[in-house]
Amino acid sequence: MVKLVAALYAALMNLPERPMKWAQSQLSGGRLGWVFVGPNLAIFAIFTFLPIAFDLHYALTGGTQLLPGDRPYVGAENFASLLDCTDHFDPNSCRRDLFWHGIWNTLAFVGLQVGLMLFFSLLTAIVLNGRIIGRSFFRAAFFYPVLLSPVVVALIWKWILQREGLLNAAMEGVGATPVNWLLDGNWAFFWSVFVSIWAHMGFYTLILLAGLQSIPAEINEASQMDATRPFRHFTRITLPLLMPNVLVVLVLGLIRAVQIFDEVYVLTGGGPGSATTFVVQYIYKTGFADQVRQYGLAAAASLLLASVLLVLTLIQMKGQGGGKQRG
Amino acid sequence: MANLLTARRGRLRWDWTDWAAHLYLVLGTLVMFGPVLWLGLSSVKSESGLQAYPPTILPYEQARIDVPERGTLKLFHVTQGEHAGQDLAEVRRLGLQSQLVDPANPGTLIRLPIEARTPVMRLHAAWENFTDLFSQFSFARIVWNSVFITVVATVLTLLVNSMAAFALSKYKFSGRDQVFLLMLATLMIPPTIVLVPNYLIASQLGLTNSPWGVIWPAVATPTGVFLLRQYMLTLPDELLEAARMDHASEWRIYWRIILPLSSPALAVLAIFSVMWRWNEFLWPMVVLSRSESFTLPLALNSFQGELTTQWHFLLAMTVLTLLPVTAIFVVLQRHIAQGIASAGVK
Amino acid sequence: MGALQLRDVCKQFGPTKVIHNVSFDVPDGSFTVFVGPSGCGKSTLLRMICGLETVSSGEVMIDGQVANDIPAARRGLAMVFQSYALYPHMSVQQNMAFGLENIGTPKAEIAARVGEAARMLRLEPYLSRKPTALSGGQRQRVAIGRAIVREPRIFLFDEPLSNLDAELRVDMRAELAALHRRLRTTMVYVTHDQVEAMTLADQIVVLRAGRVEQVGHPLELYNRPANRFVAGFIGSPRMNFLEATLAEVQNGLVVAALPGFGLVPTNRLASSLQPGAKLTLGIRPEHAALAEDGVVVGQVGLVEQLGGMSTIRLDQPDLTVQIAGQTGLSFGATVRVALPRHVLHVFDEAGLALPAAPAAPLAT
Ligand SMILES: Nc1ncnc2c1ncn2[C@@H]1O[C@H](COP(=O)(O)OP(=O)(O)O)[C@@H](O)[C@H]1O
Ligand SMILES: [Mg+2]
């Protein structure tokens, strides 16, 4: 079996030998490198760089046509229409009220989800870094949901949260009144936050745990010799040394949370009403799910989202600035 | 030696923080893993077993019995009246009345009010939930779509990204660093941002409703290039030089020396790629609109929209979707953890 | 065939020049060692010869043919790297066969050559092992074997023994010497260890800061170092250097004045030097002698007894004397040291050795 795979590998990889040898004879020095990065660059060009340019084109044109040539130029109208509100704090006063519901929901979601997730991942990482029996088992248990498809995650929880689900049964078991978890706006929002923390915190826990484990034992021992109290040890030794990892977690968490879609879309479909509709769902709905596909609006909303992500990424690069974001 | 002993003893002292830590972890494990377990148990419950409320933990099903001349009937336990304590088979139910027979004496009908009987439940794993998926729906087709996309995309991802990483780590050419930065910059452009134009491009290239529409955009990943490049940087240049002295062409150096030596990093990327493709949702949903081209997550999503009542199929399908990922996790748990910890990527 | 000539070879990395106009010949069949302190450019020079590094200016000629633009693989050379650079995922057998496979050598011939090399290097029991399952010495031999099967015109070695422990190094040195005797192929060998250079080479190239200091047979370098650097670098323990001035010239020969001790006659031609000129006297520890009438007087700072020989270090002046046998001297004793004129080296202010008088050959 192994031999077969090796033979197959050799046979396949031998195919480009001649053209590559010819390329090697034509290109001096390191310029052969271009041949090796070529395929990657081409795919990036087609599916990443080109689309960005098109995004701008779509955002500045109207109509429902997909082909760029068929679309009339409308200038900044898509943006204007998205931003048109009598009161920006009241989505219902906006022309594109769903977009604004999406924005405010996303903001609330990001704040809650990232804050809580950071807290729980840090707590879990610290606990796991202590002397724990069966550490790798617990680490695996906390990490496992990370690997699940968001659709699977949503269905797991939908099954538990449905009217006659496990949770309501347990509630009745302890004498509480059952709740229609996903049909109540506030609860649906809560469960969106909960489920997305459930699905992702293992990943961040792992990053933080790796950071904790890379703190040299000598430092902890030295601090122990200095009779540092545990809380002080945490705030003065552990946390500062862990800061780079915390920043990574914070910014990655923010970037992901801003783009929340998959789990929540399957769990609640954005409802009830617009209680769990987020910006990406607005983009998807406007561009692909509505009867009339408004590509221009979707692209304009994408660009607004992209600018937020750009800022977040720049903050990440600045590193230092990321710490202030926490407040 | 004395030092060692005291150190040991120090480690063995067990105070309340240790209890709290373990309690937290046990509760956490319950929250993290319990729901999956619940899904697994539920998925082997029969349709009727799923309707029981409050739900039972283990998969029960109402017992049935073959009664001569009357066929297979549901079994009930009688709680009131003269037949109390007996197990009777229900022939039919008329309003609030139930007509039952004693399986030992199927000739005589017994009439009872329905509240005088409770179903007899029996432990039973409803594997037919799984087998029926394949016979009643074009489920094999969907599994095949997912497998095809996952395998092909992963192989191409490994090839294309490792080629780029090889050039970026082992060659010096003008523009190399700019290329690398450009690739890293694409990390900032998540697919959600370019949904609309990517859909245009996919449709112009004839990729809609084709697995290749999911595969091609996914093949070049900045994460993969970065991960592999960092790893290849640690391979000594002397190896390449030795191979060059050994008359190996550059392509041969790439696939005979660099790729085999990068296998730990390739394994990490392969695991990631499998997860990404197997679990991907939004982009496939945009580019695949015909149900025969659906992947598992898409099928799950549409299934839950259409057939909300058919939980027994939906749960089985969900389990089948998470099964391969779980298997990979169980086998490669350590690699995954290390890969993520070292690369900081998902 | 495997003769090598370097003509005015220079190497620049960006603005920094690390090899300066290096020229010398490596005769066919010789064992030439480049020696010099770390960072002096030995590896760079070797890599230019084998084609892994471009030549900034000048010419590298192999068998009379300018090789500057010939790719590494086609120069017909084989290199043994300092880290061995064994392919970790291939067995010993595959490591040695890889290069031959690349040029499409018939399978039977590959097997024959690998078998022969393995036999020669006593690697036969390990052919199917991976490099990680070998000891340092075995890895070293695999690296050499990989070079041998290619039947190169010239072998190039870059500090091949530096990763081995001292004992193994001595063994491998002997094996390399035996290998050279047997193959009669030109070998170019880089090391910073002058003992290795002395024991292996039939020609040594001493390098310092990218320049050739001296080229010659090991004993020639020992006996007639061209300058103070070579004198200090070749020979162990190191040559003693004493600052002096030119007191007078007698029959064209230097008589040096050693401050605090008096006059020291030498066999070196004064050439155009004038009395008063600054000089450095050089005497190897094994040539300095304890003597009642020795010119240098000092106190013993350290005695190292090796049994068969003893080393006596004086503090003032800083002078090491090596004598055969054992000694009763101990710390603080006062001794006199003679500086026999026929083994005394004299360097001018620029560090160049003054030529010996023709009639009076140096240490024989
Ligand atoms: N690729 C390079 N780029 C810049 N400087 C280099 C490079 N390779 C070597 N050098 C410099 O050239 C000098 C000689 O290096 P090397 O030949 O490796 O010395 P050694 O004699 O120890 O083998 C050193 O100062 C080193 O820093
Ligand atoms: Mg070197």
mmCIF file of N, CA, C and O in Angstrom, chain A residues 190-238:
data_model
loop_
_atom_site.group_PDB
_atom_site.id
_atom_site.type_symbol
_atom_site.label_atom_id
_atom_site.label_comp_id
_atom_site.label_asym_id
_atom_site.label_seq_id
_atom_site.Cartn_x
_atom_site.Cartn_y
_atom_site.Cartn_z
ATOM 1 N N PHE A 190 -28.917 35.493 22.771
ATOM 2 C CA PHE A 190 -28.041 34.887 23.774
ATOM 3 C C PHE A 190 -27.467 33.569 23.267
ATOM 4 O O PHE A 190 -26.268 33.311 23.365
ATOM 5 N N TRP A 191 -28.338 32.735 22.694
ATOM 6 C CA TRP A 191 -27.852 31.423 22.256
ATOM 7 C C TRP A 191 -26.916 31.538 21.066
ATOM 8 O O TRP A 191 -26.012 30.726 20.899
ATOM 9 N N SER A 192 -27.116 32.571 20.247
ATOM 10 C CA SER A 192 -26.158 32.793 19.153
ATOM 11 C C SER A 192 -24.760 33.027 19.729
ATOM 12 O O SER A 192 -23.768 32.461 19.250
ATOM 13 N N VAL A 193 -24.706 33.886 20.726
ATOM 14 C CA VAL A 193 -23.416 34.171 21.359
ATOM 15 C C VAL A 193 -22.871 32.901 22.001
ATOM 16 O O VAL A 193 -21.710 32.521 21.794
ATOM 17 N N PHE A 194 -23.717 32.218 22.740
ATOM 18 C CA PHE A 194 -23.275 31.032 23.460
ATOM 19 C C PHE A 194 -22.732 29.972 22.497
ATOM 20 O O PHE A 194 -21.649 29.439 22.679
ATOM 21 N N VAL A 195 -23.507 29.704 21.459
ATOM 22 C CA VAL A 195 -23.119 28.628 20.550
ATOM 23 C C VAL A 195 -21.821 28.983 19.834
ATOM 24 O O VAL A 195 -20.944 28.140 19.642
ATOM 25 N N SER A 196 -21.661 30.254 19.476
ATOM 26 C CA SER A 196 -20.427 30.564 18.751
ATOM 27 C C SER A 196 -19.228 30.539 19.702
ATOM 28 O O SER A 196 -18.126 30.188 19.288
ATOM 29 N N ILE A 197 -19.429 30.859 20.957
ATOM 30 C CA ILE A 197 -18.333 30.679 21.919
ATOM 31 C C ILE A 197 -18.030 29.193 22.081
ATOM 32 O O ILE A 197 -16.885 28.749 22.042
ATOM 33 N N TRP A 198 -19.090 28.428 22.218
ATOM 34 C CA TRP A 198 -18.943 26.976 22.377
ATOM 35 C C TRP A 198 -18.129 26.390 21.226
ATOM 36 O O TRP A 198 -17.241 25.565 21.421
ATOM 37 N N ALA A 199 -18.406 26.881 20.024
ATOM 38 C CA ALA A 199 -17.771 26.284 18.857
ATOM 39 C C ALA A 199 -16.328 26.732 18.686
ATOM 40 O O ALA A 199 -15.544 26.029 18.065
ATOM 41 N N HIS A 200 -15.970 27.897 19.186
ATOM 42 C CA HIS A 200 -14.651 28.435 18.838
ATOM 43 C C HIS A 200 -13.678 28.552 19.995
ATOM 44 O O HIS A 200 -12.492 28.742 19.772
ATOM 45 N N MET A 201 -14.171 28.472 21.225
ATOM 46 C CA MET A 201 -13.253 28.815 22.316
ATOM 47 C C MET A 201 -12.089 27.821 22.440
ATOM 48 O O MET A 201 -11.007 28.203 22.872
ATOM 49 N N GLY A 202 -12.279 26.596 22.012
ATOM 50 C CA GLY A 202 -11.200 25.621 22.104
ATOM 51 C C GLY A 202 -9.966 26.068 21.340
ATOM 52 O O GLY A 202 -8.828 25.860 21.779
ATOM 53 N N PHE A 203 -10.196 26.687 20.211
ATOM 54 C CA PHE A 203 -9.093 27.167 19.385
ATOM 55 C C PHE A 203 -8.277 28.233 20.120
ATOM 56 O O PHE A 203 -7.046 28.161 20.187
ATOM 57 N N TYR A 204 -8.990 29.175 20.714
ATOM 58 C CA TYR A 204 -8.279 30.248 21.413
ATOM 59 C C TYR A 204 -7.634 29.729 22.690
ATOM 60 O O TYR A 204 -6.555 30.168 23.075
ATOM 61 N N THR A 205 -8.303 28.783 23.335
ATOM 62 C CA THR A 205 -7.712 28.174 24.525
ATOM 63 C C THR A 205 -6.356 27.558 24.184
ATOM 64 O O THR A 205 -5.382 27.706 24.924
ATOM 65 N N LEU A 206 -6.316 26.917 23.028
ATOM 66 C CA LEU A 206 -5.079 26.257 22.615
ATOM 67 C C LEU A 206 -3.958 27.273 22.403
ATOM 68 O O LEU A 206 -2.821 27.056 22.824
ATOM 69 N N ILE A 207 -4.277 28.386 21.779
ATOM 70 C CA ILE A 207 -3.251 29.416 21.555
ATOM 71 C C ILE A 207 -2.751 29.951 22.894
ATOM 72 O O ILE A 207 -1.542 30.108 23.117
ATOM 73 N N LEU A 208 -3.698 30.221 23.797
ATOM 74 C CA LEU A 208 -3.300 30.767 25.091
ATOM 75 C C LEU A 208 -2.519 29.737 25.899
ATOM 76 O O LEU A 208 -1.531 30.072 26.567
ATOM 77 N N LEU A 209 -2.937 28.493 25.791
ATOM 78 C CA LEU A 209 -2.237 27.437 26.531
ATOM 79 C C LEU A 209 -0.795 27.312 26.022
ATOM 80 O O LEU A 209 0.145 27.183 26.809
ATOM 81 N N ALA A 210 -0.642 27.382 24.700
ATOM 82 C CA ALA A 210 0.712 27.324 24.144
ATOM 83 C C ALA A 210 1.545 28.482 24.676
ATOM 84 O O ALA A 210 2.722 28.322 25.011
ATOM 85 N N GLY A 211 0.933 29.650 24.775
ATOM 86 C CA GLY A 211 1.649 30.809 25.327
ATOM 87 C C GLY A 211 2.046 30.564 26.769
ATOM 88 O O GLY A 211 3.179 30.820 27.178
ATOM 89 N N LEU A 212 1.102 30.043 27.551
ATOM 90 C CA LEU A 212 1.401 29.780 28.962
ATOM 91 C C LEU A 212 2.530 28.769 29.096
ATOM 92 O O LEU A 212 3.408 28.896 29.938
ATOM 93 N N GLN A 213 2.489 27.765 28.241
ATOM 94 C CA GLN A 213 3.502 26.722 28.367
ATOM 95 C C GLN A 213 4.864 27.180 27.900
ATOM 96 O O GLN A 213 5.873 26.565 28.216
ATOM 97 N N SER A 214 4.888 28.273 27.137
ATOM 98 C CA SER A 214 6.192 28.754 26.682
ATOM 99 C C SER A 214 6.816 29.707 27.692
ATOM 100 O O SER A 214 7.933 30.173 27.500
ATOM 101 N N ILE A 215 6.098 30.006 28.769
ATOM 102 C CA ILE A 215 6.724 30.796 29.831
ATOM 103 C C ILE A 215 7.696 29.879 30.564
ATOM 104 O O ILE A 215 7.300 28.834 31.066
ATOM 105 N N PRO A 216 8.976 30.248 30.608
ATOM 106 C CA PRO A 216 9.956 29.330 31.185
ATOM 107 C C PRO A 216 9.626 28.993 32.637
ATOM 108 O O PRO A 216 9.216 29.858 33.411
ATOM 109 N N ALA A 217 9.808 27.725 32.988
ATOM 110 C CA ALA A 217 9.518 27.291 34.348
ATOM 111 C C ALA A 217 10.325 28.092 35.364
ATOM 112 O O ALA A 217 9.852 28.376 36.458
ATOM 113 N N GLU A 218 11.546 28.494 34.957
ATOM 114 C CA GLU A 218 12.398 29.218 35.897
ATOM 115 C C GLU A 218 11.741 30.512 36.357
ATOM 116 O O GLU A 218 11.881 30.917 37.514
ATOM 117 N N ILE A 219 11.015 31.159 35.444
ATOM 118 C CA ILE A 219 10.390 32.420 35.816
ATOM 119 C C ILE A 219 9.352 32.181 36.896
ATOM 120 O O ILE A 219 9.305 32.887 37.910
ATOM 121 N N ASN A 220 8.531 31.147 36.692
ATOM 122 C CA ASN A 220 7.528 30.841 37.704
ATOM 123 C C ASN A 220 8.187 30.441 39.016
ATOM 124 O O ASN A 220 7.723 30.804 40.097
ATOM 125 N N GLU A 221 9.282 29.703 38.916
ATOM 126 C CA GLU A 221 9.963 29.272 40.142
ATOM 127 C C GLU A 221 10.595 30.443 40.861
ATOM 128 O O GLU A 221 10.528 30.552 42.085
ATOM 129 N N ALA A 222 11.187 31.350 40.066
ATOM 130 C CA ALA A 222 11.787 32.530 40.678
ATOM 131 C C ALA A 222 10.728 33.325 41.417
ATOM 132 O O ALA A 222 10.924 33.772 42.547
ATOM 133 N N SER A 223 9.559 33.471 40.755
ATOM 134 C CA SER A 223 8.479 34.214 41.376
ATOM 135 C C SER A 223 7.997 33.506 42.636
ATOM 136 O O SER A 223 7.657 34.129 43.634
ATOM 137 N N GLN A 224 8.020 32.177 42.595
ATOM 138 C CA GLN A 224 7.629 31.393 43.762
ATOM 139 C C GLN A 224 8.622 31.613 44.908
ATOM 140 O O GLN A 224 8.237 31.753 46.060
ATOM 141 N N MET A 225 9.907 31.662 44.552
ATOM 142 C CA MET A 225 10.934 31.908 45.568
ATOM 143 C C MET A 225 10.742 33.278 46.203
ATOM 144 O O MET A 225 11.057 33.494 47.364
ATOM 145 N N ASP A 226 10.239 34.222 45.370
ATOM 146 C CA ASP A 226 9.979 35.563 45.900
ATOM 147 C C ASP A 226 8.679 35.614 46.675
ATOM 148 O O ASP A 226 8.228 36.697 47.057
ATOM 149 N N ALA A 227 8.044 34.470 46.870
ATOM 150 C CA ALA A 227 6.790 34.386 47.615
ATOM 151 C C ALA A 227 5.715 35.285 47.030
ATOM 152 O O ALA A 227 4.972 35.951 47.742
ATOM 153 N N THR A 228 5.612 35.316 45.693
ATOM 154 C CA THR A 228 4.572 36.123 45.063
ATOM 155 C C THR A 228 3.219 35.464 45.292
ATOM 156 O O THR A 228 3.077 34.255 45.110
ATOM 157 N N ARG A 229 2.235 36.284 45.686
ATOM 158 C CA ARG A 229 0.899 35.724 45.882
ATOM 159 C C ARG A 229 0.323 35.340 44.525
ATOM 160 O O ARG A 229 0.610 35.987 43.517
ATOM 161 N N PRO A 230 -0.522 34.325 44.481
ATOM 162 C CA PRO A 230 -1.017 33.815 43.188
ATOM 163 C C PRO A 230 -1.625 34.903 42.308
ATOM 164 O O PRO A 230 -1.346 34.977 41.122
ATOM 165 N N PHE A 231 -2.492 35.761 42.891
ATOM 166 C CA PHE A 231 -3.150 36.756 42.066
ATOM 167 C C PHE A 231 -2.140 37.738 41.490
ATOM 168 O O PHE A 231 -2.162 38.089 40.311
ATOM 169 N N ARG A 232 -1.212 38.143 42.335
ATOM 170 C CA ARG A 232 -0.170 39.062 41.896
ATOM 171 C C ARG A 232 0.714 38.389 40.849
ATOM 172 O O ARG A 232 1.103 38.990 39.853
ATOM 173 N N HIS A 233 0.994 37.126 41.066
ATOM 174 C CA HIS A 233 1.776 36.373 40.091
ATOM 175 C C HIS A 233 1.082 36.403 38.737
ATOM 176 O O HIS A 233 1.699 36.606 37.696
ATOM 177 N N PHE A 234 -0.249 36.244 38.779
ATOM 178 C CA PHE A 234 -0.996 36.235 37.527
ATOM 179 C C PHE A 234 -0.945 37.604 36.843
ATOM 180 O O PHE A 234 -0.650 37.698 35.658
ATOM 181 N N THR A 235 -1.215 38.654 37.623
ATOM 182 C CA THR A 235 -1.302 39.978 36.981
ATOM 183 C C THR A 235 0.067 40.540 36.618
ATOM 184 O O THR A 235 0.199 41.275 35.647
ATOM 185 N N ARG A 236 1.080 40.208 37.394
ATOM 186 C CA ARG A 236 2.374 40.832 37.164
ATOM 187 C C ARG A 236 3.343 39.974 36.353
ATOM 188 O O ARG A 236 4.253 40.486 35.728
ATOM 189 N N ILE A 237 3.159 38.684 36.376
ATOM 190 C CA ILE A 237 4.086 37.806 35.650
ATOM 191 C C ILE A 237 3.383 37.153 34.459
ATOM 192 O O ILE A 237 3.751 37.353 33.299
ATOM 193 N N THR A 238 2.342 36.388 34.762
ATOM 194 C CA THR A 238 1.721 35.587 33.702
ATOM 195 C C THR A 238 1.114 36.456 32.607
ATOM 196 O O THR A 238 1.421 36.297 31.430
#
